[in-house]
Structure formats: C-alpha cells, structure tokens
PDB file of C-alpha atoms in Angstrom:
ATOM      1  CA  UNK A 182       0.000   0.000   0.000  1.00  0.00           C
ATOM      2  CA  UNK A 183       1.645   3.052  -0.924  1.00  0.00           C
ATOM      3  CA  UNK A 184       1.656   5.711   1.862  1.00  0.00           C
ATOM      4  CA  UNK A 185       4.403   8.470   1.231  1.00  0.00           C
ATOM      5  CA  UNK A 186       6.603   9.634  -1.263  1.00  0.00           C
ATOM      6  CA  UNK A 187       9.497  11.684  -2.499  1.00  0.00           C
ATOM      7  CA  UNK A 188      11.860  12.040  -5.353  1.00  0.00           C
ATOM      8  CA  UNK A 189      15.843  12.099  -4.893  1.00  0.00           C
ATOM      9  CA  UNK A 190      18.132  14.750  -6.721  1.00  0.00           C
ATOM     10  CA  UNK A 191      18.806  11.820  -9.228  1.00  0.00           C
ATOM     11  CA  UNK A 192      15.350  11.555 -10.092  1.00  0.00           C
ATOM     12  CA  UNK A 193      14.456   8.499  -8.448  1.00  0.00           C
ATOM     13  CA  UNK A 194      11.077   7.793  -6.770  1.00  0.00           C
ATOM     14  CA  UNK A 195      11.402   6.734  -3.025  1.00  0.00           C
ATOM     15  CA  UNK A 196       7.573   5.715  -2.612  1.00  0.00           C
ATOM     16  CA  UNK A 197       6.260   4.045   1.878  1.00  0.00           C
ATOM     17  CA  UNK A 198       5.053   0.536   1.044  1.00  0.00           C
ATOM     18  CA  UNK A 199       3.235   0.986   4.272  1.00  0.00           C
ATOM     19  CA  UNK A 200       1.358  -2.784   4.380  1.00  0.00           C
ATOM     20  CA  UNK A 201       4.563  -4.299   3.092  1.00  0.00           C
ATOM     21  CA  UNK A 202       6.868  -2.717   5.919  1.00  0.00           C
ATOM     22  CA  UNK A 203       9.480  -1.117   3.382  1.00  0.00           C
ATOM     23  CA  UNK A 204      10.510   1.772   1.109  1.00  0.00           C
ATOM     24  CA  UNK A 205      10.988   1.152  -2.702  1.00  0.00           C
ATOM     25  CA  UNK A 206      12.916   2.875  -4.853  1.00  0.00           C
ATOM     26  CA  UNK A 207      12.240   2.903  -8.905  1.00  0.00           C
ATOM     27  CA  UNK A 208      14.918   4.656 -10.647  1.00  0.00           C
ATOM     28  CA  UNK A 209      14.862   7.016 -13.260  1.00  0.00           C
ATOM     29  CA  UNK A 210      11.262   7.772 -12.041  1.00  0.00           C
ATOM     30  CA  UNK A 211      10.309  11.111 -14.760  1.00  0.00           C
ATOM     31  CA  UNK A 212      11.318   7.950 -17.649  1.00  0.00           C
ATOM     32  CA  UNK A 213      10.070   4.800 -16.238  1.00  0.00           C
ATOM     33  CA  UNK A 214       7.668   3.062 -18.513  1.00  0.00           C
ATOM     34  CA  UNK A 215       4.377   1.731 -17.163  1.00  0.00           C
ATOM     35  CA  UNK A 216       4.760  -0.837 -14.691  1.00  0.00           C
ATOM     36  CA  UNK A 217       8.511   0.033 -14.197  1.00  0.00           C
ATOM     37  CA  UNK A 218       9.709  -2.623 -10.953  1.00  0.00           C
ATOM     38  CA  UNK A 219      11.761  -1.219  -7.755  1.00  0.00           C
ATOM     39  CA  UNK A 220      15.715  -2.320  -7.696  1.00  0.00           C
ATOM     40  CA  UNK A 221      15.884  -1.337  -4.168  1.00  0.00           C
ATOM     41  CA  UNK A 222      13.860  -2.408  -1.118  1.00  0.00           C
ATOM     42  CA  UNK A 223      14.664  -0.825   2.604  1.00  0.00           C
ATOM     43  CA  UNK A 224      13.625  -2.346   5.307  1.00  0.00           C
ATOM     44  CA  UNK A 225      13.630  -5.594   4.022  1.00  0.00           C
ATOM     45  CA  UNK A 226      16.428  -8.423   2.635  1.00  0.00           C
ATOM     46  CA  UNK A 227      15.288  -8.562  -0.286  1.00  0.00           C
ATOM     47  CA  UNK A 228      12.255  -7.499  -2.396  1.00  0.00           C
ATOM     48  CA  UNK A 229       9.864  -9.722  -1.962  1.00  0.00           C
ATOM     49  CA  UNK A 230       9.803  -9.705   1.673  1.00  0.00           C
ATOM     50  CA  UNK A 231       7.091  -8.152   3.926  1.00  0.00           C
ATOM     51  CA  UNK A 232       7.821  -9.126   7.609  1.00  0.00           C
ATOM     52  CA  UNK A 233       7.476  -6.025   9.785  1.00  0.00           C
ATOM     53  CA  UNK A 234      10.925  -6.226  12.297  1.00  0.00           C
ATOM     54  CA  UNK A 235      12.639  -3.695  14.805  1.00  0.00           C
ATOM     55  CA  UNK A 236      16.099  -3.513  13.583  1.00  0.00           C
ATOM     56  CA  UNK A 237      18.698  -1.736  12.391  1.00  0.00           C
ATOM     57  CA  UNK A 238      17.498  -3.132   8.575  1.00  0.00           C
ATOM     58  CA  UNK A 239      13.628  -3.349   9.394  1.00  0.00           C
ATOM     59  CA  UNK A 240      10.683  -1.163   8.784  1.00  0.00           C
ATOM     60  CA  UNK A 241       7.115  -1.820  10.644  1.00  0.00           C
ATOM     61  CA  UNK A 242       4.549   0.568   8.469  1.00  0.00           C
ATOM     62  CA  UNK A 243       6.213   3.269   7.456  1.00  0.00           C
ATOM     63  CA  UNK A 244       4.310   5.943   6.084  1.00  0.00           C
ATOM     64  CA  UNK A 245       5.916   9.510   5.509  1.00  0.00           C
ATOM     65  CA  UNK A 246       9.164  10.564   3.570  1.00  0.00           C
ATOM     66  CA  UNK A 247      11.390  12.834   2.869  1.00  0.00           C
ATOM     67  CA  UNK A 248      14.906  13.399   0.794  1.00  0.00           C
ATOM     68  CA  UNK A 249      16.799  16.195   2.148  1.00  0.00           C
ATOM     69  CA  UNK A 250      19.337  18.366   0.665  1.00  0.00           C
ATOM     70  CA  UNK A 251      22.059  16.866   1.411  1.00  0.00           C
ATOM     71  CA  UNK A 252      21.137  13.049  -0.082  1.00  0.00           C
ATOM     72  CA  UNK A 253      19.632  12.002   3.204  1.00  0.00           C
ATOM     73  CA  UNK A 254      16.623   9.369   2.937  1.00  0.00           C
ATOM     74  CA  UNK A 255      14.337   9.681   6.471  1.00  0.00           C
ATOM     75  CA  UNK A 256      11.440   7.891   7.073  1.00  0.00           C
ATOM     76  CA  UNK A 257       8.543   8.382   9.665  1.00  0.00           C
ATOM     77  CA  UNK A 258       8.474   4.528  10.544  1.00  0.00           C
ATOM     78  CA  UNK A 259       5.172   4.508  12.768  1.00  0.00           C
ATOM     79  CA  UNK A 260       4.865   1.149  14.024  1.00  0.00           C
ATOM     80  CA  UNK A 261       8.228   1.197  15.380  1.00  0.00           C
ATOM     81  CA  UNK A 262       7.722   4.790  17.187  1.00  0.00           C
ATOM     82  CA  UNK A 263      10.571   6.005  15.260  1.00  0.00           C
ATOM     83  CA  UNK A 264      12.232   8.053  12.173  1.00  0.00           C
ATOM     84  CA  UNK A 265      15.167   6.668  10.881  1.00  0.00           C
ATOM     85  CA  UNK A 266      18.084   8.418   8.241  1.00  0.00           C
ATOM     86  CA  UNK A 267      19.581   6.647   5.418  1.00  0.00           C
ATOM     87  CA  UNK A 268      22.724   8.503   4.020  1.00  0.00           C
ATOM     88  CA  UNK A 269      23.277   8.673   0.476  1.00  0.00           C
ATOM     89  CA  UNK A 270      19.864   7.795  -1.410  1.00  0.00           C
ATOM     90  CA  UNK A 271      22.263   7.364  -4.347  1.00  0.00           C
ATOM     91  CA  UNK A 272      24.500   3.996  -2.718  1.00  0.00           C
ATOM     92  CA  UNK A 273      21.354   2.995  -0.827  1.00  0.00           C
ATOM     93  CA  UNK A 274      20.646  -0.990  -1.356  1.00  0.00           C
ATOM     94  CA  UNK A 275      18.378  -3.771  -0.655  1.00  0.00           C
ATOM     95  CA  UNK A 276      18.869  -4.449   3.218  1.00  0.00           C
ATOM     96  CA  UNK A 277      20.807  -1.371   4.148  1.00  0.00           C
ATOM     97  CA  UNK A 278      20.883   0.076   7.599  1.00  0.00           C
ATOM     98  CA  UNK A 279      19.888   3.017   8.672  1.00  0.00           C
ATOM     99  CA  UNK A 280      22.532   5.412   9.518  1.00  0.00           C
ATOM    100  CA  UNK A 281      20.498   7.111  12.560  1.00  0.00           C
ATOM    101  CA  UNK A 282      17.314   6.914  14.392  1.00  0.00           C
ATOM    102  CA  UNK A 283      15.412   9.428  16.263  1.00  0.00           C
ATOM    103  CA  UNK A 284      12.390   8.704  18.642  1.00  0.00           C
ATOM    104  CA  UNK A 285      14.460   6.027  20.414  1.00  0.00           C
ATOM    105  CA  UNK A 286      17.972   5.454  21.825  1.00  0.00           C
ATOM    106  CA  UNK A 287      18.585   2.372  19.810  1.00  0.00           C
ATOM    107  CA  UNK A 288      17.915   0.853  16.754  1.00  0.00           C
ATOM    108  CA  UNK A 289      16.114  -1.720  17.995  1.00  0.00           C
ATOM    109  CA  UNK A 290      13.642  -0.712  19.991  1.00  0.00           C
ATOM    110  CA  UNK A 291      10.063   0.448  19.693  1.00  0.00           C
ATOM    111  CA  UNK A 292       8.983   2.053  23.507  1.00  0.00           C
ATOM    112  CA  UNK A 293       6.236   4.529  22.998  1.00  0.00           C
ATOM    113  CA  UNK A 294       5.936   7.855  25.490  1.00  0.00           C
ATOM    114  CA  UNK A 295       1.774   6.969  25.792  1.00  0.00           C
ATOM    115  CA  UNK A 296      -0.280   8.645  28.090  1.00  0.00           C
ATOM    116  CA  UNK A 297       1.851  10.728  30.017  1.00  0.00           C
ATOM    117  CA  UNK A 298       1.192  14.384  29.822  1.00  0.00           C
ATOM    118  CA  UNK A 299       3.922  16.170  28.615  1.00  0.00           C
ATOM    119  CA  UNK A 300       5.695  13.248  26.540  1.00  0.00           C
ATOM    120  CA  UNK A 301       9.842  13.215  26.479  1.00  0.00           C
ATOM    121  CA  UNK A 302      11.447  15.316  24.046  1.00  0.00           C
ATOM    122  CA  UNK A 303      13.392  12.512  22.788  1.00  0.00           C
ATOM    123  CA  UNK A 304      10.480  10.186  22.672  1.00  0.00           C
ATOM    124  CA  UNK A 305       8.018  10.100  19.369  1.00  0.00           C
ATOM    125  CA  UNK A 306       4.478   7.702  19.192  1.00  0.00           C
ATOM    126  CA  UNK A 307       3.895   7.125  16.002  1.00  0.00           C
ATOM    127  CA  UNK A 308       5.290   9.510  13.572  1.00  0.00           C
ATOM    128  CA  UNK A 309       3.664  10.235  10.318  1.00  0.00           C
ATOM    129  CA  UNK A 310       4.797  13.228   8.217  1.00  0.00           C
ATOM    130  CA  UNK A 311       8.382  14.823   8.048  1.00  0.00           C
ATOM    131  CA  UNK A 312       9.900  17.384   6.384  1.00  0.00           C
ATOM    132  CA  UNK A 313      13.613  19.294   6.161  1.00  0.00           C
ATOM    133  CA  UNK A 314      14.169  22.786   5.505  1.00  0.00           C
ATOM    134  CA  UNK A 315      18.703  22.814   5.502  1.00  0.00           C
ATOM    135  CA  UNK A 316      19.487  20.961   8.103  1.00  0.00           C
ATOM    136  CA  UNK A 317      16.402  21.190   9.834  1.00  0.00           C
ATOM    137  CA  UNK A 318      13.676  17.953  10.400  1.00  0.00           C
ATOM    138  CA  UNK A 319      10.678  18.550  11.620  1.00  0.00           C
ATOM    139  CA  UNK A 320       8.438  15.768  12.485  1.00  0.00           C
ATOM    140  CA  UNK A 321       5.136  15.217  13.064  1.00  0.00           C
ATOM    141  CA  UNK A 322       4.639  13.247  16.286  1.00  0.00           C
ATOM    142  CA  UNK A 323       0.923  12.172  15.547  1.00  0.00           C
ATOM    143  CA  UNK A 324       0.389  10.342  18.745  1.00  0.00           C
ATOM    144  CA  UNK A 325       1.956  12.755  21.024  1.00  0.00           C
ATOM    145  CA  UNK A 326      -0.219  15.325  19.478  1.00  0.00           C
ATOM    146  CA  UNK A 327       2.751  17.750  18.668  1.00  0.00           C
ATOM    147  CA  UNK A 328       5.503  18.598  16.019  1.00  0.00           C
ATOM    148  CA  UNK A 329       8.950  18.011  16.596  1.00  0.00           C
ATOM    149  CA  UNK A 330      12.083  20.036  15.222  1.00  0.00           C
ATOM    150  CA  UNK A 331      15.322  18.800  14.975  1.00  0.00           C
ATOM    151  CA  UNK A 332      18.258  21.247  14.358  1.00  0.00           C
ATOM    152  CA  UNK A 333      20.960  19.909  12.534  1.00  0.00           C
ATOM    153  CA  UNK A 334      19.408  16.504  12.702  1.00  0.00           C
ATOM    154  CA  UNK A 335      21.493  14.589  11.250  1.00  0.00           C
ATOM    155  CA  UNK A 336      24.366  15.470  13.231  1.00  0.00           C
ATOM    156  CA  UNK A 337      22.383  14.395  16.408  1.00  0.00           C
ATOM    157  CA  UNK A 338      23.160  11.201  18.570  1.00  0.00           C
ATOM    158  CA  UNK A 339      20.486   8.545  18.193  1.00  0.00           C
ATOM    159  CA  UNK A 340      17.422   9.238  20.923  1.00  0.00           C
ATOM    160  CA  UNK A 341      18.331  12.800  20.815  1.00  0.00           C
ATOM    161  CA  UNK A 342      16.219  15.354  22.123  1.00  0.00           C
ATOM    162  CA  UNK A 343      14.137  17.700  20.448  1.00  0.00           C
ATOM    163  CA  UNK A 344      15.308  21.236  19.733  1.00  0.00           C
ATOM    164  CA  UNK A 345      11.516  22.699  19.530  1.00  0.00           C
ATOM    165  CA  UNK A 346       8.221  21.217  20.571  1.00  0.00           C
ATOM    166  CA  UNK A 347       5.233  22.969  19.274  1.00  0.00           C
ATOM    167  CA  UNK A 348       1.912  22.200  20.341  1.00  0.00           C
ATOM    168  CA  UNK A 349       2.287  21.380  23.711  1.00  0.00           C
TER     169      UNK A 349
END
C-alpha cells in the first residue's frame, strides 16, 4: 500500500510501502515506462519480503518521507515509534541500515511515550509526516499530538532530544 513519497536529486522515486513494511525505490522515475519494478527495497532483505521487524534493517509501516538536501533518505516509521536516516539515497541498497534513528535510543527498539502528559522530548508515538528545511527535520509526532524540530538533525546522537516542541 503506498503511503508516502518523495523524489531524490537523481530523479528516483522513493515511494512508503506501508502494508509491506518497506521503502521502494524505482529509478529514473520522470522515464520509467508503465509498470517500471523497484531495484531497491529498505527495510527488508530482499524485495519480496514483507515481515514487519525492529532492527537496524527493518521497517514496521512506514508511512511519511522525505529526501533532504544533502542526499539524506528519512522515514517516519510509525509502528516502530521512530524516524530513521539513510545517508546517500544514491548507494542505498536492498537491506541497508539506517545510519540514525530518532524517537528512540537504539535501533532496535520500539517504547512509545503513551499517556503521560507532557511526553519526552526525545520520545516520538507514532510519527507520520516529516519534512527538512537545511538541516532542519521537523516531524510530526501524531500520537503525542505535537511537532517536533530537529536542528541539525542529522548530526544528532540517536534518541536525541528535540530542539523545539510545538503544540504542547
């Protein structure tokens, strides 16, 4: 099911296969005939796999996008309470791990911040839209309720805090 998308400086499509628990790329998007097939699968081992996993390599529904400036592939992966950054969309392959993740301190886990009032800064519940403006991500932390900006994000530790919360 596709959720999200975004196109990469080389022109290739980076399109949330949100039931399938991965990101596909299809090259040469703005030429690709009808029916043109992904090379490239993230989040899985290969690309007919579906399984939803909490890893450094895994996806679980991931939904929003977004290819910043500087080559940088994130994705708001909302099952896992998490958005992860893949460096260089151009050497990116089938079964490559994420360079970074931000909503938890480790790659593999999945803890949510629910029900507590004023949720952790470094904590996201299930993240659906993202954006960049320079080196700025901005997330939006749909089950917290708020939006989440991240200055110089992809400089930041993993389970780094949140430079700006807005609506709370």
């Amino acid at each position: 099911t596709p959720y999200g998308l975004t196109v990469s400086a080389d022109g290739a499509l980076w399109v949330s296969d949100h039931g399938n628990n991965r990101v596909l790329k299809i090259p040469s998007a703005y030429n690709a005939p009808n029916g043109a097939a992904a090379t490239v699968a993230i989040g899985q081992g290969d690309l007919t796999s579906t399984a939803a996993t909490t890893s450094a390599t895994g996806l679980q529904s991931p939904v929003g996008l977004f290819v910043d400036a500087a080559g940088n592939l994130w994705v708001a992966d909302n099952g896992n309470n998490r958005v992860l950054r893949y460096a260089n969309t151009s050497a990116l392959v089938t079964g490559n791990a994420a360079s970074q993740v931000i909503g938890q301190s480790l790659l593999t886990l999945k803890e949510a911040n629910r029900g507590a009032a004023t949720p952790a800064a470094n904590s996201i519940n299930s993240p659906y839209g993202l954006c960049a403006n320079g080196t700025t991500l901005w997330i939006a932390d749909y089950g917290n309720h708020r939006i989440l900006r991240f200055n110089n994000a992809s400089s930041l530790g993993n389970g780094a805090a949140a430079s700006g919360v807005l609506g709370q």
